[in-house]
Amino acid sequence: MPERILGNTGISVPLMGLGGAGQTPLSWEGSESSAIAIIERALELGIRYFDTAASYGPSEDYLGQVLPPHRQQIFLASKTGARDRDGAWRDLEQSLTRLKTDYLDLWQFHHVSFNQELDMLLGKDGAIHALEEAKQQKIVRFSGITGHHEPAVIAEGLRRFPFDTILISINAADSHHPRPFAASALPVARERKVGVIAMKIPAYGRLFSSGALEGMHQAMGYTLSLPGVHCCVIAAETVAQLEHNVSVARAFKPLTGAEIAAIEQRAAVAWQENTFFRAWT
């Protein structure tokens, strides 16, 4: 699979990582065998970037059953939804225990939607202090902020703290939203050479079921062709779906401007139903 350097981290990551949430076995209770099969196949296919979070149900536990023997070869990311120092530390300790590791390559502040959350995160008793302490103790290598609600908040976060990465929603439908991520958060990240990880590539498959796009080759091709995007994370419902997504990533070639515009035009008729997650706070 082609790789790119993730912003200023200096780390080379595959174009596609495995997401640990979504409507997939990795975040479902009682789906251990299916989840482990997907994780093991991901490793066999050359995926080295695994993304999860403290709030993704059993996701960290499932990953922790498979990944430890491969720890030095993978890029492991998790997240905390806590906005205070103590809560963030609790999440981090829990994540490390579940994942059976003594460090994270990337620890991210999860789903930051409002400027008030930034104030809390960066305040006197904010979660940012847990991050800085964890980095000093070499428990965390890189820091990130994630969001799929308000791109201006993510951009402001980059202005207020030198995060290493952002994880944001970027797909063809979102380009038609009144406040698209690619037009507002992405330029700030590029200016600061921040690593950009894209999510919600097919909008939970709705870009396909609505007929807006033909398949993952258009969805992934569009997102990974935008200047400043380094990679994406995509969850998988089945091993077969994972294998298909990896085959698309392996065959990726940057699209031309005309091809990007054509995909955006296709998504224009269904942008509202394919940006439903923008309302989540």
XYZ file of C-alpha atoms in Angstrom:
281
model
C 0.000 0.000 0.000
C 1.361 3.483 -0.817
C 2.518 5.511 2.175
C 2.885 9.187 3.052
C 4.706 11.101 5.762
C 2.175 12.237 8.370
C 2.784 15.972 8.544
C 5.637 17.014 10.804
C 5.703 13.705 12.683
C 8.234 12.232 10.285
C 6.280 8.949 10.438
C 5.395 7.146 7.232
C 1.887 5.674 7.358
C -0.151 3.695 4.800
C -2.797 5.641 2.914
C -5.481 3.708 4.771
C -5.716 2.747 8.429
C -8.285 0.560 10.135
C -10.942 2.417 12.096
C -12.069 0.878 15.367
C -15.634 2.195 15.479
C -18.476 2.744 13.039
C -21.189 0.142 12.548
C -18.642 -2.676 12.696
C -17.701 -5.663 14.889
C -14.743 -3.787 16.380
C -17.103 -1.668 18.461
C -19.819 -4.254 19.118
C -20.130 -6.228 22.322
C -20.207 -9.953 21.718
C -18.440 -9.749 18.341
C -14.987 -10.804 19.463
C -14.385 -13.501 16.845
C -15.477 -11.287 13.941
C -13.462 -8.339 15.251
C -10.316 -10.403 15.739
C -10.644 -11.863 12.243
C -10.770 -8.337 10.785
C -7.794 -7.139 12.839
C -5.676 -10.163 11.959
C -6.500 -9.847 8.270
C -5.650 -6.137 8.389
C -2.178 -7.000 9.630
C -1.773 -9.632 6.900
C -2.765 -7.055 4.289
C -0.119 -4.600 5.470
C -2.232 -2.180 7.480
C -0.022 -0.654 10.171
C -2.250 2.203 11.362
C -4.986 1.324 13.855
C -7.377 3.946 15.219
C -9.587 3.489 18.276
C -10.898 5.394 21.315
C -11.682 4.931 24.977
C -15.396 5.299 24.158
C -15.549 2.741 21.321
C -17.064 -0.046 23.387
C -14.837 -3.150 23.343
C -12.681 -1.877 20.473
C -9.521 -1.364 22.548
C -9.947 -4.780 24.181
C -10.248 -6.494 20.804
C -7.187 -4.707 19.431
C -5.305 -5.540 22.610
C -5.826 -9.252 21.957
C -4.075 -9.110 18.588
C -1.681 -6.179 18.285
C 0.882 -6.546 21.122
C 3.243 -8.933 19.231
C 3.282 -6.416 16.356
C 3.600 -3.296 18.503
C 6.918 -2.073 17.088
C 5.657 -2.312 13.511
C 2.344 -0.471 13.907
C 1.097 3.076 14.474
C -1.465 2.922 17.276
C -3.875 5.796 17.958
C -6.560 6.267 20.583
C -8.650 9.132 21.941
C -10.119 10.642 25.078
C -13.423 12.465 25.348
C -12.436 13.971 28.701
C -11.812 17.706 28.814
C -10.171 17.802 32.256
C -6.708 16.629 33.278
C -7.763 13.910 35.706
C -10.442 12.484 33.430
C -8.031 12.393 30.502
C -5.434 10.554 32.592
C -8.037 7.966 33.594
C -8.931 7.410 29.956
C -5.274 7.127 28.966
C -4.494 4.599 31.670
C -7.542 2.572 30.690
C -6.590 2.690 27.008
C -3.067 1.477 27.709
C -4.384 -1.380 29.839
C -6.945 -2.479 27.272
C -4.518 -2.217 24.370
C -1.810 -4.017 26.369
C 0.832 -1.430 25.520
C 2.933 1.041 27.485
C 2.626 3.890 24.973
C 0.453 5.340 22.218
C 1.843 6.679 18.971
C -1.019 9.181 18.801
C -3.397 10.343 21.516
C -6.240 12.592 20.386
C -8.862 14.808 21.983
C -12.037 13.219 20.715
C -14.905 14.956 18.913
C -14.193 18.589 19.859
C -17.238 20.543 18.697
C -17.339 23.908 20.505
C -14.939 26.692 21.415
C -15.981 26.252 25.045
C -14.488 22.764 24.881
C -11.218 24.224 23.663
C -11.258 26.620 26.602
C -11.721 23.686 28.966
C -9.082 21.548 27.278
C -6.488 24.286 27.298
C -7.447 25.780 30.670
C -5.867 25.567 34.114
C -7.086 22.044 34.882
C -7.596 21.027 31.264
C -6.817 17.746 29.549
C -3.924 19.404 27.742
C -1.887 19.052 30.935
C -2.417 15.280 30.928
C -1.207 15.239 27.320
C 1.914 17.247 28.088
C 2.700 15.100 31.111
C 2.169 11.893 29.122
C 4.499 13.124 26.385
C 7.168 14.007 28.949
C 6.852 10.495 30.359
C 7.064 9.044 26.828
C 3.653 7.425 27.203
C 2.418 9.407 24.185
C 4.461 10.273 21.101
C 2.154 12.617 19.192
C -0.969 14.672 19.927
C -4.100 15.257 17.915
C -7.556 16.791 17.879
C -10.579 15.309 16.122
C -13.997 16.508 15.062
C -16.804 16.086 12.546
C -19.112 18.888 13.709
C -17.492 22.328 13.313
C -14.313 22.862 11.253
C -13.768 26.356 12.654
C -13.269 24.827 16.108
C -10.627 22.426 14.796
C -8.868 25.289 13.010
C -8.937 27.355 16.193
C -7.498 24.424 18.106
C -4.527 24.371 15.731
C -4.000 28.093 16.259
C -4.017 27.721 20.035
C -1.882 24.588 20.450
C 0.748 22.841 18.270
C -1.112 19.598 17.711
C 0.685 17.080 15.512
C -2.432 15.810 13.730
C -6.100 16.373 13.075
C -8.718 13.731 12.286
C -11.568 15.350 10.358
C -14.496 14.518 8.082
C -13.577 14.919 4.439
C -15.699 13.500 1.655
C -17.299 14.616 -1.579
C -20.642 15.368 0.080
C -19.073 17.525 2.786
C -17.715 19.808 0.083
C -21.305 21.073 -0.365
C -21.942 21.697 3.324
C -22.174 25.417 4.239
C -19.067 24.937 6.419
C -16.911 22.310 4.679
C -13.903 20.901 6.493
C -11.690 20.899 3.409
C -12.189 24.623 2.884
C -11.661 25.804 6.458
C -9.738 23.336 8.639
C -7.530 21.853 5.942
C -5.802 25.124 4.915
C -4.812 25.877 8.517
C -3.389 22.375 8.880
C -1.408 22.729 5.661
C -0.006 26.076 6.753
C 1.246 24.489 9.992
C 2.327 21.236 8.332
C -0.015 19.280 10.593
C -0.753 15.669 9.752
C -4.267 15.316 8.312
C -6.184 12.072 8.729
C -9.546 11.876 6.975
C -12.608 10.035 8.254
C -16.226 9.552 7.133
C -14.895 8.848 3.625
C -18.056 7.070 2.377
C -20.378 8.619 5.018
C -21.055 5.210 6.563
C -21.712 3.847 3.075
C -24.524 6.284 2.373
C -22.614 7.861 -0.505
C -23.003 4.494 -2.223
C -26.513 3.523 -1.121
C -27.811 6.934 -2.203
C -26.266 6.459 -5.639
C -24.162 9.604 -5.288
C -20.944 7.652 -5.880
C -20.263 4.350 -7.589
C -17.934 2.900 -4.995
C -14.945 3.216 -2.690
C -12.612 3.965 -5.600
C -14.378 7.311 -6.015
C -14.821 8.007 -2.296
C -11.239 7.230 -1.327
C -9.829 8.609 -4.546
C -11.513 11.943 -3.948
C -10.403 12.388 -0.349
C -6.818 11.224 -0.789
C -6.379 13.473 -3.825
C -7.083 16.675 -1.887
C -3.873 18.608 -1.162
C -2.872 18.299 2.474
C -4.640 15.017 3.247
C -2.100 12.387 4.259
C -4.197 9.294 4.933
C -7.608 8.054 5.991
C -9.112 5.638 8.497
C -11.964 3.394 7.424
C -13.769 0.789 9.496
C -14.815 -2.556 8.048
C -17.978 -4.576 8.606
C -16.456 -7.796 7.254
C -13.120 -9.247 6.204
C -14.268 -9.111 2.570
C -15.075 -5.408 2.860
C -11.670 -4.782 4.403
C -9.962 -6.653 1.580
C -11.831 -4.584 -0.989
C -10.912 -1.306 0.711
C -7.252 -2.313 0.858
C -7.286 -3.200 -2.841
C -8.655 0.276 -3.597
C -5.960 1.901 -1.458
C -3.239 -0.135 -3.154
C -4.446 0.980 -6.584
C -4.795 4.650 -5.629
C -3.553 7.241 -8.092
C -4.146 10.966 -7.468
C -7.156 12.281 -9.361
C -7.016 15.236 -11.687
C -8.793 18.479 -10.893
C -11.467 17.603 -13.429
C -12.022 14.188 -11.845
C -12.311 15.731 -8.378
C -14.843 18.261 -9.673
C -16.877 15.508 -11.344
C -17.107 13.527 -8.096
C -18.147 16.641 -6.188
C -20.870 17.272 -8.784
C -22.179 13.722 -8.356
C -22.399 14.215 -4.578
C -24.179 17.559 -4.829
C -27.648 16.029 -5.091
C -27.264 14.044 -1.879
C -25.029 16.151 0.332
C -27.563 16.685 3.129
C -28.281 13.016 3.731
C -24.563 12.247 3.512
C -23.458 14.829 6.065
C -25.869 13.730 8.799
C -22.954 13.257 11.226
C -22.238 16.991 11.129
C -25.160 17.436 13.556
C -23.610 15.163 16.193
C -22.276 17.068 19.210
